Short mmCIF file of C-alpha atoms in Angstrom, two decimals:
data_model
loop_
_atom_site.label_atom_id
_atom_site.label_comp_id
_atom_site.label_asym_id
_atom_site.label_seq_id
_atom_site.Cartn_x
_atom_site.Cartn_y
_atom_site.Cartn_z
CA UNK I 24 37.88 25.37 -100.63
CA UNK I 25 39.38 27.12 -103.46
CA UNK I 26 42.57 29.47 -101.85
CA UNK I 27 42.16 33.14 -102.90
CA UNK I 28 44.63 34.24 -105.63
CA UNK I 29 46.92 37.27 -104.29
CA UNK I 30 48.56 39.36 -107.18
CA UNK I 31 51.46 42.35 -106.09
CA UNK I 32 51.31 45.38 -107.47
CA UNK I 33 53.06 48.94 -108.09
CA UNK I 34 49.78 50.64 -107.98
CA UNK I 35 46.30 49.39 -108.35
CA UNK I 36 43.66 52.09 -109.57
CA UNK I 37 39.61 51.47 -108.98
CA UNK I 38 37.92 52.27 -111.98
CA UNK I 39 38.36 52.21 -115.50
CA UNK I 40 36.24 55.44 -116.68
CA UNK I 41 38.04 57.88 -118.28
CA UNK I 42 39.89 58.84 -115.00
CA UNK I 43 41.15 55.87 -113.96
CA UNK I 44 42.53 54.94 -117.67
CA UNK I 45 44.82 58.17 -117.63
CA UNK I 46 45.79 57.42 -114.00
CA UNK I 47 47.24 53.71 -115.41
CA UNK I 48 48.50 55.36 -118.48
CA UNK I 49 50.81 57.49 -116.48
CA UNK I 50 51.65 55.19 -114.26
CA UNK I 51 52.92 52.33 -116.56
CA UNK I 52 54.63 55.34 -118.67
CA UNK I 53 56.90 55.52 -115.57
CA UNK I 54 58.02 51.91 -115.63
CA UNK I 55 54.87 50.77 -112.91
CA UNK I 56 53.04 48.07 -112.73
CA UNK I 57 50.08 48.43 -112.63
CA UNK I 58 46.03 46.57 -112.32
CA UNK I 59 42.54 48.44 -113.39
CA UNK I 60 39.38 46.91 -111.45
CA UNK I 61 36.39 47.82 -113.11
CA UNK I 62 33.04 46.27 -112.52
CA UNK I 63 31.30 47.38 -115.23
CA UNK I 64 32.36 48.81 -119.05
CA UNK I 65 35.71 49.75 -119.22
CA UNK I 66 35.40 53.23 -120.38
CA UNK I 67 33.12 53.83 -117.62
CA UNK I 68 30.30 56.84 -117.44
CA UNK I 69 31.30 59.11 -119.78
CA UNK I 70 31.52 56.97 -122.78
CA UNK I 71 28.44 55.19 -122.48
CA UNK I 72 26.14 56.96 -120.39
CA UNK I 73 27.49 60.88 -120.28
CA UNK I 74 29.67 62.74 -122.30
CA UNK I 75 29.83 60.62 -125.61
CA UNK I 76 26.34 59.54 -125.87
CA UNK I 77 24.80 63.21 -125.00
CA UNK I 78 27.10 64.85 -127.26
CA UNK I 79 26.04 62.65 -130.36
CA UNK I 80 22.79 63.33 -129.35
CA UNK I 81 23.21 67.18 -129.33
CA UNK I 82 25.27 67.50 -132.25
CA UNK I 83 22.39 67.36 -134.75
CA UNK I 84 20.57 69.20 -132.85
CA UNK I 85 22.89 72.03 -132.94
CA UNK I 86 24.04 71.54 -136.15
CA UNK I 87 19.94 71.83 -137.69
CA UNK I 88 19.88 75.53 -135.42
CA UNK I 89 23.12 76.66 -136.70
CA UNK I 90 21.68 75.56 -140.23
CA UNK I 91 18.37 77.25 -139.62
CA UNK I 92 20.02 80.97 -139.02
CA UNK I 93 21.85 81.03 -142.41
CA UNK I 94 20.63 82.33 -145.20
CA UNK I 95 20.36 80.02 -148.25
CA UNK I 96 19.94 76.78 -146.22
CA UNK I 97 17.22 77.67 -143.83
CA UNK I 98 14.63 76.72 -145.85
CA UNK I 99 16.20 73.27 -146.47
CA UNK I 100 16.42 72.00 -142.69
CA UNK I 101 12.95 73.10 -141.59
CA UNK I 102 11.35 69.42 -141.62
CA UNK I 103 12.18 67.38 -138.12
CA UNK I 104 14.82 65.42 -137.11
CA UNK I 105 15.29 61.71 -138.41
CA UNK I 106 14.94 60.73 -134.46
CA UNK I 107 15.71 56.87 -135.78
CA UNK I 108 19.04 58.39 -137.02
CA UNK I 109 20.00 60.52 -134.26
CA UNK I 110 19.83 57.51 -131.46
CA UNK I 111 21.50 55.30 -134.32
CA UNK I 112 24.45 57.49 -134.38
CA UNK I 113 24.14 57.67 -130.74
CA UNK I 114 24.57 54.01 -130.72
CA UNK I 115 27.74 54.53 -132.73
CA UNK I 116 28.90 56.45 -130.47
CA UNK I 117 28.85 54.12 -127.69
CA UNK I 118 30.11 51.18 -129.53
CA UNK I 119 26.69 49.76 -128.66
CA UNK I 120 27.46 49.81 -124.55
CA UNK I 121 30.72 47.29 -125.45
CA UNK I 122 34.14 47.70 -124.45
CA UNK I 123 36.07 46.25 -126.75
CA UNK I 124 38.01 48.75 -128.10
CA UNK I 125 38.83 50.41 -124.85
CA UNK I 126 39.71 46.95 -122.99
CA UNK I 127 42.31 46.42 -126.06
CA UNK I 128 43.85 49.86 -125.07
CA UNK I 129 44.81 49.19 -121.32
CA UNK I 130 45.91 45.47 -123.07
CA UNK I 131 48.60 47.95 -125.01
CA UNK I 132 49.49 50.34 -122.36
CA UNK I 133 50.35 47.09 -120.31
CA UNK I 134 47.79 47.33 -117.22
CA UNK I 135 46.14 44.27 -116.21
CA UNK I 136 42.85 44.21 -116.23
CA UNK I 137 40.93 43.01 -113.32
CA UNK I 138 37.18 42.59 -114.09
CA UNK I 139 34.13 42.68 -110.97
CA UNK I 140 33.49 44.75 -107.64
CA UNK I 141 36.86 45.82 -106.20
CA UNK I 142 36.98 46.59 -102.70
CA UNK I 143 39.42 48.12 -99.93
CA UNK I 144 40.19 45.47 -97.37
CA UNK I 145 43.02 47.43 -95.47
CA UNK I 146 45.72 49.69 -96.30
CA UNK I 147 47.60 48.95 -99.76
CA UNK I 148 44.53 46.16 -100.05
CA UNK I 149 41.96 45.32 -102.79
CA UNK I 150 39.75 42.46 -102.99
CA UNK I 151 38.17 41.62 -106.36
CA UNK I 152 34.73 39.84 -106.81
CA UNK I 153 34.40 38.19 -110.21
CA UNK I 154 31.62 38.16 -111.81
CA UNK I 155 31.61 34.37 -111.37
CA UNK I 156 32.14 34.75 -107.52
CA UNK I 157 35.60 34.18 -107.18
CA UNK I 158 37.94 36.64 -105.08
CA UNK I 159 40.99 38.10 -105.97
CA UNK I 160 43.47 40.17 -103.63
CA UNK I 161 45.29 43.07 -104.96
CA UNK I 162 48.37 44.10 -103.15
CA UNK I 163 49.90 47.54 -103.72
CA UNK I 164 53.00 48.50 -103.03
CA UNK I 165 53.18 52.37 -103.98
CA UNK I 166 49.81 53.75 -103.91
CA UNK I 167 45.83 52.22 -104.55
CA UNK I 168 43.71 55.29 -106.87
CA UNK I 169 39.92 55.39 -106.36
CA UNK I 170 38.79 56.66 -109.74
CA UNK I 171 34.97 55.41 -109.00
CA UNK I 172 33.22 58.57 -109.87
CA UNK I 173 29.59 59.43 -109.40
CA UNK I 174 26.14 58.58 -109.47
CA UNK I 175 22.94 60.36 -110.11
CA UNK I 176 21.88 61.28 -107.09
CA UNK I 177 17.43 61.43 -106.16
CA UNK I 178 15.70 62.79 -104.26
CA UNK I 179 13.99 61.61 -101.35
CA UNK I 180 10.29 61.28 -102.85
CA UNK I 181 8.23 58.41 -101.08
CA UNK I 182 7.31 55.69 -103.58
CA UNK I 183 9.92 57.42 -106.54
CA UNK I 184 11.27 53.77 -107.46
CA UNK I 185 8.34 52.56 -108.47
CA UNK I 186 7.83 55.62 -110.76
CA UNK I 187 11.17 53.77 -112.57
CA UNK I 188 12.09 57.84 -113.44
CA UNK I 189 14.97 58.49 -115.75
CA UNK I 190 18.46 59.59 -114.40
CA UNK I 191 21.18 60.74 -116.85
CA UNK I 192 21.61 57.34 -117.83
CA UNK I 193 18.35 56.71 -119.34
CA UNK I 194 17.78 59.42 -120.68
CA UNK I 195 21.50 59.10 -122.57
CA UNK I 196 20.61 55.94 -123.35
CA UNK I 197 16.82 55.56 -124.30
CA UNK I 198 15.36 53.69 -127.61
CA UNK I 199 12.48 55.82 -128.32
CA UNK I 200 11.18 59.31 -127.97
CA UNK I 201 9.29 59.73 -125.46
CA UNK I 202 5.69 61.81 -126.40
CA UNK I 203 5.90 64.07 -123.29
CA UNK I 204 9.02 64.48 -120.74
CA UNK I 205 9.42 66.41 -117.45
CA UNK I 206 12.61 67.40 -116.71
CA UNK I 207 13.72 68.14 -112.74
CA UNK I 208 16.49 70.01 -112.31
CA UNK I 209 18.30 73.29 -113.84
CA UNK I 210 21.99 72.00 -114.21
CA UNK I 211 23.67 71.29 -117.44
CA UNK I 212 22.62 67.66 -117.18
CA UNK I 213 18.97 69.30 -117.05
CA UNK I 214 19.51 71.62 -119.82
CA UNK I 215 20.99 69.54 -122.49
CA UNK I 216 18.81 66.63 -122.32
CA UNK I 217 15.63 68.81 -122.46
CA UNK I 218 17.25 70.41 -125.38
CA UNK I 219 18.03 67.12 -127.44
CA UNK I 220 14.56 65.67 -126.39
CA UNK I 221 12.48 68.73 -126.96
CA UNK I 222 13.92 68.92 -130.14
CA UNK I 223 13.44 64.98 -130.66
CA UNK I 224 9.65 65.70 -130.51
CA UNK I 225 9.22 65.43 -126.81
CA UNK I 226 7.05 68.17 -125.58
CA UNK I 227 9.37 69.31 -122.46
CA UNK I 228 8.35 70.76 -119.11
CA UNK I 229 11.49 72.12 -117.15
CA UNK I 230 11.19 72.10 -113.25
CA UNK I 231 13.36 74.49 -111.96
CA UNK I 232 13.36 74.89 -107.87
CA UNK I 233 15.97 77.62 -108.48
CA UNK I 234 15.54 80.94 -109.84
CA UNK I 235 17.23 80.10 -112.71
CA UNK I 236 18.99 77.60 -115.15
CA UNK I 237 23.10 77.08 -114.56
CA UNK I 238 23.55 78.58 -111.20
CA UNK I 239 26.88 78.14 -111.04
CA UNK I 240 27.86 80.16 -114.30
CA UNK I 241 26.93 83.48 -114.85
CA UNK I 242 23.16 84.59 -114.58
CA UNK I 243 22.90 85.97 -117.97
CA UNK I 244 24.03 82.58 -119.11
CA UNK I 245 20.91 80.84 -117.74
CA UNK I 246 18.83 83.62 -118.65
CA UNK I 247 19.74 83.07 -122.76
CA UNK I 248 19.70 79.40 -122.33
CA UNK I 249 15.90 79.25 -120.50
CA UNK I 250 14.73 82.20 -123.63
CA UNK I 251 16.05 79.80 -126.54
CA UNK I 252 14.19 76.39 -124.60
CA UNK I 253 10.91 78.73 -124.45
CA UNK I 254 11.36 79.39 -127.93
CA UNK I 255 11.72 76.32 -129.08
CA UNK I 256 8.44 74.91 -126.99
CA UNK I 257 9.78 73.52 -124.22
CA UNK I 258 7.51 74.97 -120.60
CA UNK I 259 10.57 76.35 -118.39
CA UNK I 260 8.96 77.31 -114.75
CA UNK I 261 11.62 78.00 -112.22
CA UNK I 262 10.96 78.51 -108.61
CA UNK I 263 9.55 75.48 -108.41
CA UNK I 264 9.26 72.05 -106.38
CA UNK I 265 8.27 68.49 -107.01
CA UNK I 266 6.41 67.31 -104.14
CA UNK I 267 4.92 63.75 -105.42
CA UNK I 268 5.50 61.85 -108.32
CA UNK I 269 3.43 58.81 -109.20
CA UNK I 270 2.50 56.07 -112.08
CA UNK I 271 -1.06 56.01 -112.98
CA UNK I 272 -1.63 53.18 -115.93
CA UNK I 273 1.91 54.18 -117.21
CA UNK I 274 1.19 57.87 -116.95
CA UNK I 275 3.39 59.62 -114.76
CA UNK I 276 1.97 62.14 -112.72
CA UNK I 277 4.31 65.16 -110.86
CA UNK I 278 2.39 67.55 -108.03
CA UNK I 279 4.94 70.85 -107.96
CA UNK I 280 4.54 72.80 -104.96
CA UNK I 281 2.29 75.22 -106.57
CA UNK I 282 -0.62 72.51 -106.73
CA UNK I 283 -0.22 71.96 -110.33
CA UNK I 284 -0.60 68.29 -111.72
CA UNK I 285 2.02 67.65 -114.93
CA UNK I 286 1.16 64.62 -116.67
CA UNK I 287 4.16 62.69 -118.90
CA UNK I 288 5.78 59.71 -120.19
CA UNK I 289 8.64 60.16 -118.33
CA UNK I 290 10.20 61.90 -116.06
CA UNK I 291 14.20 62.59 -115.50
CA UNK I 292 15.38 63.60 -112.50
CA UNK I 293 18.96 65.69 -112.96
CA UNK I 294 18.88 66.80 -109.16
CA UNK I 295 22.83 66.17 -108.55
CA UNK I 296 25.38 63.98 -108.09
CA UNK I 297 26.68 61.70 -105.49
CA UNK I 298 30.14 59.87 -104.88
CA UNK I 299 30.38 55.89 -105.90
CA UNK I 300 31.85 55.57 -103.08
CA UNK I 301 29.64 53.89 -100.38
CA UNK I 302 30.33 49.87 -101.21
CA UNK I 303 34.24 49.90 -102.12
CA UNK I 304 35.68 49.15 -98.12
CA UNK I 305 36.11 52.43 -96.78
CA UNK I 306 35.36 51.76 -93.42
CA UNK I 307 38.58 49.35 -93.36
CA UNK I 308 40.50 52.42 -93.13
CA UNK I 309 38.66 54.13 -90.95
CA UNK I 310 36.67 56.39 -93.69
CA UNK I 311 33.05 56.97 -93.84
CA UNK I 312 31.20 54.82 -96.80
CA UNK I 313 29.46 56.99 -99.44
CA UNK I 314 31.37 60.00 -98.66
CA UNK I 315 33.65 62.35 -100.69
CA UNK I 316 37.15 61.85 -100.41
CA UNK I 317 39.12 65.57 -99.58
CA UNK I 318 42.19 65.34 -101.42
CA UNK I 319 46.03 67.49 -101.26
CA UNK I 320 46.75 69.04 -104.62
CA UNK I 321 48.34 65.82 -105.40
CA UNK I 322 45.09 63.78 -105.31
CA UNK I 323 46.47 62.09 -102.13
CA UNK I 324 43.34 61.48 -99.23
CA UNK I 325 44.06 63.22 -96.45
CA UNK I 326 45.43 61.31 -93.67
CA UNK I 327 46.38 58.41 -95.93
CA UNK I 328 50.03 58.72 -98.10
CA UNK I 329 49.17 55.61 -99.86
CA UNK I 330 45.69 56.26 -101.14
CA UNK I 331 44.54 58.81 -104.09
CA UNK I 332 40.98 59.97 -104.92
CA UNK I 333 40.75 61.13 -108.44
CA UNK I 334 38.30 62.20 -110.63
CA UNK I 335 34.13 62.99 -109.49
CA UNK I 336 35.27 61.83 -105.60
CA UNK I 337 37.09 63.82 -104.87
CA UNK I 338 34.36 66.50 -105.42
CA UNK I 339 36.85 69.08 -106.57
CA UNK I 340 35.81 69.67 -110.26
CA UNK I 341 32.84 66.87 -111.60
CA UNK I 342 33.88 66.63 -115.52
CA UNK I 343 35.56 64.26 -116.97
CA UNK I 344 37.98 66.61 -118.62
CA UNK I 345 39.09 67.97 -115.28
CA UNK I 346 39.37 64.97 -114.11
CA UNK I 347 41.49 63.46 -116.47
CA UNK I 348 43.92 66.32 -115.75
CA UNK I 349 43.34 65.17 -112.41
CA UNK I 350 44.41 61.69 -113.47
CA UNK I 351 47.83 63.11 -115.33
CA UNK I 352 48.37 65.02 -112.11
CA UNK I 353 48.10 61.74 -109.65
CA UNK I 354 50.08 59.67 -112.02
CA UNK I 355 53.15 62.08 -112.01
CA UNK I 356 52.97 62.37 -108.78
CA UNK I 357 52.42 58.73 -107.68
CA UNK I 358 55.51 57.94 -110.07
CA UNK I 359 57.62 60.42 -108.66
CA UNK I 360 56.86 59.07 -105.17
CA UNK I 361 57.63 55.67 -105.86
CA UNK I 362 61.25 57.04 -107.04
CA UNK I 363 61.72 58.85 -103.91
CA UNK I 364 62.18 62.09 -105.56
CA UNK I 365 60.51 65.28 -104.65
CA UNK I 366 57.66 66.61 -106.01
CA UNK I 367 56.97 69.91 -107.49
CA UNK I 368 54.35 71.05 -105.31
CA UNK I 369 54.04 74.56 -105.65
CA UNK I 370 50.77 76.27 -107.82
CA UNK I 371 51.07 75.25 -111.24
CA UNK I 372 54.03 72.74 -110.30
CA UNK I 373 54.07 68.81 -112.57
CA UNK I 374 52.47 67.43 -109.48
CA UNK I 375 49.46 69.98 -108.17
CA UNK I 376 46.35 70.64 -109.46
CA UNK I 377 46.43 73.93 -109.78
CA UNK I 378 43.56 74.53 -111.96
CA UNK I 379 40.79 73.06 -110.14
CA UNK I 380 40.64 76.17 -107.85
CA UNK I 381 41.60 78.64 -110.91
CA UNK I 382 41.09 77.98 -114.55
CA UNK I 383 38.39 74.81 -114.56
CA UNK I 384 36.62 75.37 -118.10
CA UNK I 385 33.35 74.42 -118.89
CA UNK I 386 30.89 73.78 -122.01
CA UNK I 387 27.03 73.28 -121.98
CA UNK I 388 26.35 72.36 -125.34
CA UNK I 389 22.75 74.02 -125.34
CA UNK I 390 21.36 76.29 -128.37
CA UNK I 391 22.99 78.44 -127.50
CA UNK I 392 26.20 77.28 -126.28
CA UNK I 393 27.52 78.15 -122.84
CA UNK I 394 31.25 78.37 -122.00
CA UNK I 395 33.21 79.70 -119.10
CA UNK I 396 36.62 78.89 -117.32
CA UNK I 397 38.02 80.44 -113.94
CA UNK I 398 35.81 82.26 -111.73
CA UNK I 399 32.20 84.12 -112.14
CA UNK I 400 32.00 88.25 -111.17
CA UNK I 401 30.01 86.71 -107.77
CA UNK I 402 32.71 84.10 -107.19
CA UNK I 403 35.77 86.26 -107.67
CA UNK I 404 34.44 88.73 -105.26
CA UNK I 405 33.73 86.00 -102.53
CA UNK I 406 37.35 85.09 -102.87
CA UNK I 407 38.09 88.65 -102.02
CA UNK I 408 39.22 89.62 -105.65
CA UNK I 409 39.30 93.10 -106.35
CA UNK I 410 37.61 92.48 -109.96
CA UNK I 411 35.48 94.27 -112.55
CA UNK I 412 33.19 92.62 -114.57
CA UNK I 413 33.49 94.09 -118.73
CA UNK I 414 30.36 92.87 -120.65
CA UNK I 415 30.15 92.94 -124.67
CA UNK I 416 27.24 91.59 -126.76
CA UNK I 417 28.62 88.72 -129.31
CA UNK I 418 26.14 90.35 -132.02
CA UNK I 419 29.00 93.77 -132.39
CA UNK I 420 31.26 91.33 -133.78
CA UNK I 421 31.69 90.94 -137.85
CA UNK I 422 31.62 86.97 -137.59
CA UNK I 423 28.86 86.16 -135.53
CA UNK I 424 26.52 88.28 -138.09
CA UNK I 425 28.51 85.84 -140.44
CA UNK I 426 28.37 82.93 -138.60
CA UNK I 427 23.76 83.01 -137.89
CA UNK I 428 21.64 85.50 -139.29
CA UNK I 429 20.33 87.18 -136.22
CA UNK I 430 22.86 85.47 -133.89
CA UNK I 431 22.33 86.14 -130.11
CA UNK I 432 25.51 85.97 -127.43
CA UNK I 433 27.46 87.54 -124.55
CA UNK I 434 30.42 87.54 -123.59
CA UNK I 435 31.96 88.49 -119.85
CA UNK I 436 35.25 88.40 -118.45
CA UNK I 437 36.46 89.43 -115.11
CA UNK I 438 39.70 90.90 -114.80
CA UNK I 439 41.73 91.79 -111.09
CA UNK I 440 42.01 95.02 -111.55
CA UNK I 441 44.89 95.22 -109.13
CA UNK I 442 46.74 92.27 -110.99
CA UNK I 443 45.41 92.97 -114.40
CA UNK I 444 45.05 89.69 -115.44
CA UNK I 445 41.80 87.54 -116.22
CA UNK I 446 40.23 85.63 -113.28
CA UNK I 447 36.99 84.07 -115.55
CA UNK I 448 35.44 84.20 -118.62
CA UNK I 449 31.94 83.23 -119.70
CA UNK I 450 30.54 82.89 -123.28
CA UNK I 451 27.40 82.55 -124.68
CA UNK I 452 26.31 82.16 -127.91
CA UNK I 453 26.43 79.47 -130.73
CA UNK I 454 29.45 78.12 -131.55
CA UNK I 455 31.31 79.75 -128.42
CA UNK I 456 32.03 76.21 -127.01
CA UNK I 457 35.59 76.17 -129.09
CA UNK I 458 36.75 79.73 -128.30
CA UNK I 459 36.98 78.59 -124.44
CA UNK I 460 40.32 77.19 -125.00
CA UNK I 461 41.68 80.45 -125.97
CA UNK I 462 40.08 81.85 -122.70
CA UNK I 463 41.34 79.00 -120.68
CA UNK I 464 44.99 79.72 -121.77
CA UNK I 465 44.83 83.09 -120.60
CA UNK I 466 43.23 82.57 -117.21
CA UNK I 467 45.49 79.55 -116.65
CA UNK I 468 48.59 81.69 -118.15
CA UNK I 469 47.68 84.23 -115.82
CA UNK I 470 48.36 86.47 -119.01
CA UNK I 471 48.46 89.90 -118.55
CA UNK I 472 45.72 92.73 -120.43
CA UNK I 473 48.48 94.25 -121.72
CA UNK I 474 49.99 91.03 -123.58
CA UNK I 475 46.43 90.18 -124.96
CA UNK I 476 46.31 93.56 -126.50
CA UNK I 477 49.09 91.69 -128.50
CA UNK I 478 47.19 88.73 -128.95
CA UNK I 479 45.32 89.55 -132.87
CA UNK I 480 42.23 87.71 -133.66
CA UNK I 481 41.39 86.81 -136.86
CA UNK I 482 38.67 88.70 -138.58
CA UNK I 483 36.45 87.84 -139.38
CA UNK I 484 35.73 85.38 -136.66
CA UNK I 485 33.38 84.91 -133.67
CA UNK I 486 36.76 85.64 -131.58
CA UNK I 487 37.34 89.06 -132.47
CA UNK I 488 34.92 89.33 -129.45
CA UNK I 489 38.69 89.01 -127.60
CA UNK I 490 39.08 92.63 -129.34
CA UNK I 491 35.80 94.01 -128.35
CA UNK I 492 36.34 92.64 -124.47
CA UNK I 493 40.06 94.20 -124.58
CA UNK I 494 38.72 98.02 -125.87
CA UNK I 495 35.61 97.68 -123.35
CA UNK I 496 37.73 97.28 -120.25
CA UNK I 497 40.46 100.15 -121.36
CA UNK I 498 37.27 102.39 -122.15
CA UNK I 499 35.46 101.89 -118.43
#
């Protein structure tokens, strides 16, 4: 019998996605040792089946609208998209689902790299399975990070795996077009991939059980966002349920609620997420498999001052940006642990994670764009905010005429009008996806109205709308 290997540790994180990789970065930037179990691509979902490979899809799209609304080269991009090219690029993109590049990264930061399933085995305690079968045991002496993220989550419809439907992975990563697609689900995942395939040459049909698209942002959001689909001839029908899905001679066949029959080539379900949490040894420390992990502002479990949950399981904020601040968070924090010094704990401190309650920013990357950071009008008022809501239409502003002939947006921001400072923003329109930042500063900074009165946008440019917000509130 072949005796298991044991390897020690400073810290030993699960997961290389995006999350994990910043978590090992800050750690060995503090002098730690450190191993990265991963047991698939290092990179994990967001480059290869998430944020890289949906945003390479979408940016032609957008790109061909933006073209279409300006004068002069509208008539030039009227013919259809070179699909062929699009995934190609996609492909690009993804460095063709291989890791390469990112496995020579944690090779320079110094973390070793342990490939196959990693699980917990007791405190401070992770067992590896190779790919070849052979185990591995991980000691830690500091602190072990679960960086594992998410999974699309399905619903409970008898007989749905042998429908094979699409989850955000497939339909991410698919070779072909697909003649007719039905879409479940209202959520950004929803929304962008029926906008890249609808424009593709799918013919869409969005199932909605809600009463709208992007319930978590502000209505009006979903409301320009479900207009534009419509418009560009995908069916949007909200308020409704799939009750049965089936495969008839590669036909798949949805029954809604309503009694209608949609017939399709595929069908992607974008109905949620859930944690990756429910095979990695949880139980060994007395933790429930497949649940989310609550985490201090610190990323540290509860009940646990060795283990960290960062990232999608922690269910605190589920993008990879925020969790990558997440990951910079844990790191410092882990590091200054191991030094016995004390952390700076307090809001906005090196070592809390401040902005997942306050100032988490946001892009769907629709036609039209949707942006927002901090809280909606509905949420600020649950918190017990005393807020007011000041509403301006992108269109009054000299560079969005500039920007698309007939350009369409809103803008929102919610101030505490006992505070005066901004507790959310929303944007939508094209192109509002890189003003956010600007909002994001300002709801983070906790900047006061009467500093941004001081704040001059450029003109003319799409943020003058900073202007128009600014005047609208001191006019009310």
């Amino acid at each position: 019998m072949t005796e298991t290997e044991t390897n020690t540790y400073d810290v030993v994180v699960l997961g290389a996605g995006p999350v994990g990789e910043n978590v090992a970065d800050r750690t060995r930037a503090a002098g730690l040792t450190t191993a990265v179990v991963e047991s698939e691509l290092v990179g994990g979902e967001c480059s290869y089946w998430a944020c890289m490979p949906s945003k390479a899809l979408l940016r032609p799209v957008i790109a061909r609208a933006d073209a279409r609304r300006v004068p002069g080269l509208s008539q030039a991009v009227q013919g259809p998209l070179d699909a062929s090219a699009v995934l190609a690029h996609r492909d690009y993109y993804t460095s063709n689902w291989t890791d390469d590049g990112q496995v020579g990264w944690l090779d320079s930061i110094g973390a070793d790299l342990h490939r196959g399933h990693g699980r917990l085995t007791g405190p401070r305690t992770v067992t590896v399975t190779g790919p070849d079968g052979t185990e591995r045991v991980l000691t830690a002496q500091h602190a072990v990070a679960v960086c594992t993220g998410s999974r699309a989550a399905l619903p409970g419809l008898p007989g749905l795996d042998a429908v094979k439907p699409w989850t955000s992975r497939e339909a991410t990563s698919a070779k072909t077009v697909p003649g007719r697609l039905i879409v479940v689900g209202g959520g950004v995942v929803a929304t962008e991939m029926a906008t890249v395939w609808q424009a593709l040459g799918s013919r869409v049909t969005l199932l909605v059980r809600g009463k709208g698209l992007l319930p978590r942002m502000e209505p009006f959001a979903g409301e320009l966002i479900a207009e534009a689909l419509t418009e560009a001839g995908a069916d949007v029908r909200t308020g409704t349920s799939v009750e049965s899905v089936t495969r008839e001679n590669g036909t798949v066949v949805a029954v809604t609620d309503g009694g209608d029959r949609i017939e399709a080539d595929e069908i992607l379900f974008a109905t949620g997420r859930a944690p990756r949490t429910d095979d990695i040894g949880l139980e060994t420390i007395g933790l429930d498999p497949g649940s989310w992990l609550p985490v201090d502002d610190s990323l540290r479990v509860t009940g646990h001052d060795w283990l960290y949950a960062v990232g999608d399981v922690n269910h605190r904020a589920l993008l990879t940006h925020q969790g990558k601040y997440q990951a910079r968070i844990a790191g410092a924090a882990i590091a200054a642990r191991a030094a016995g010094e004390d952390l700076a704990a307090q809001p906005w401190g090196a070592h809390a994670a401040t902005a997942d309650h306050a100032a988490v920013p946001q892009v769907v990357f629709t036609d039209p764009e949707a942006a927002a950071v901090g809280l909606s009008l509905a949420e600020a008022e649950q918190a017990g905010h005393r807020v007011k809501a000041v509403d301006v239409g992108l269109s009054s502003v000299a560079g969005a005429g500039l920007y698309a002939d007939g350009y369409k947006g809103r803008a929102r921001m919610v101030v505490d009008v006992e505070d005066e400072i901004l507790r959310g923003v929303t944007l939508v329109g094209p192109g509002v996806g890189e003003l956010i930042h600007s909002a994001t500063i300002a709801v983070a900074g906790q900047v006061p109205i009467g500093r941004l009165w001081h704040a001059v946008p450029s003109y003319p440019t799409i943020s003058e709308v900073w202007l128009r917000l600014l005047e609208a509130y001191r006019d009310s």
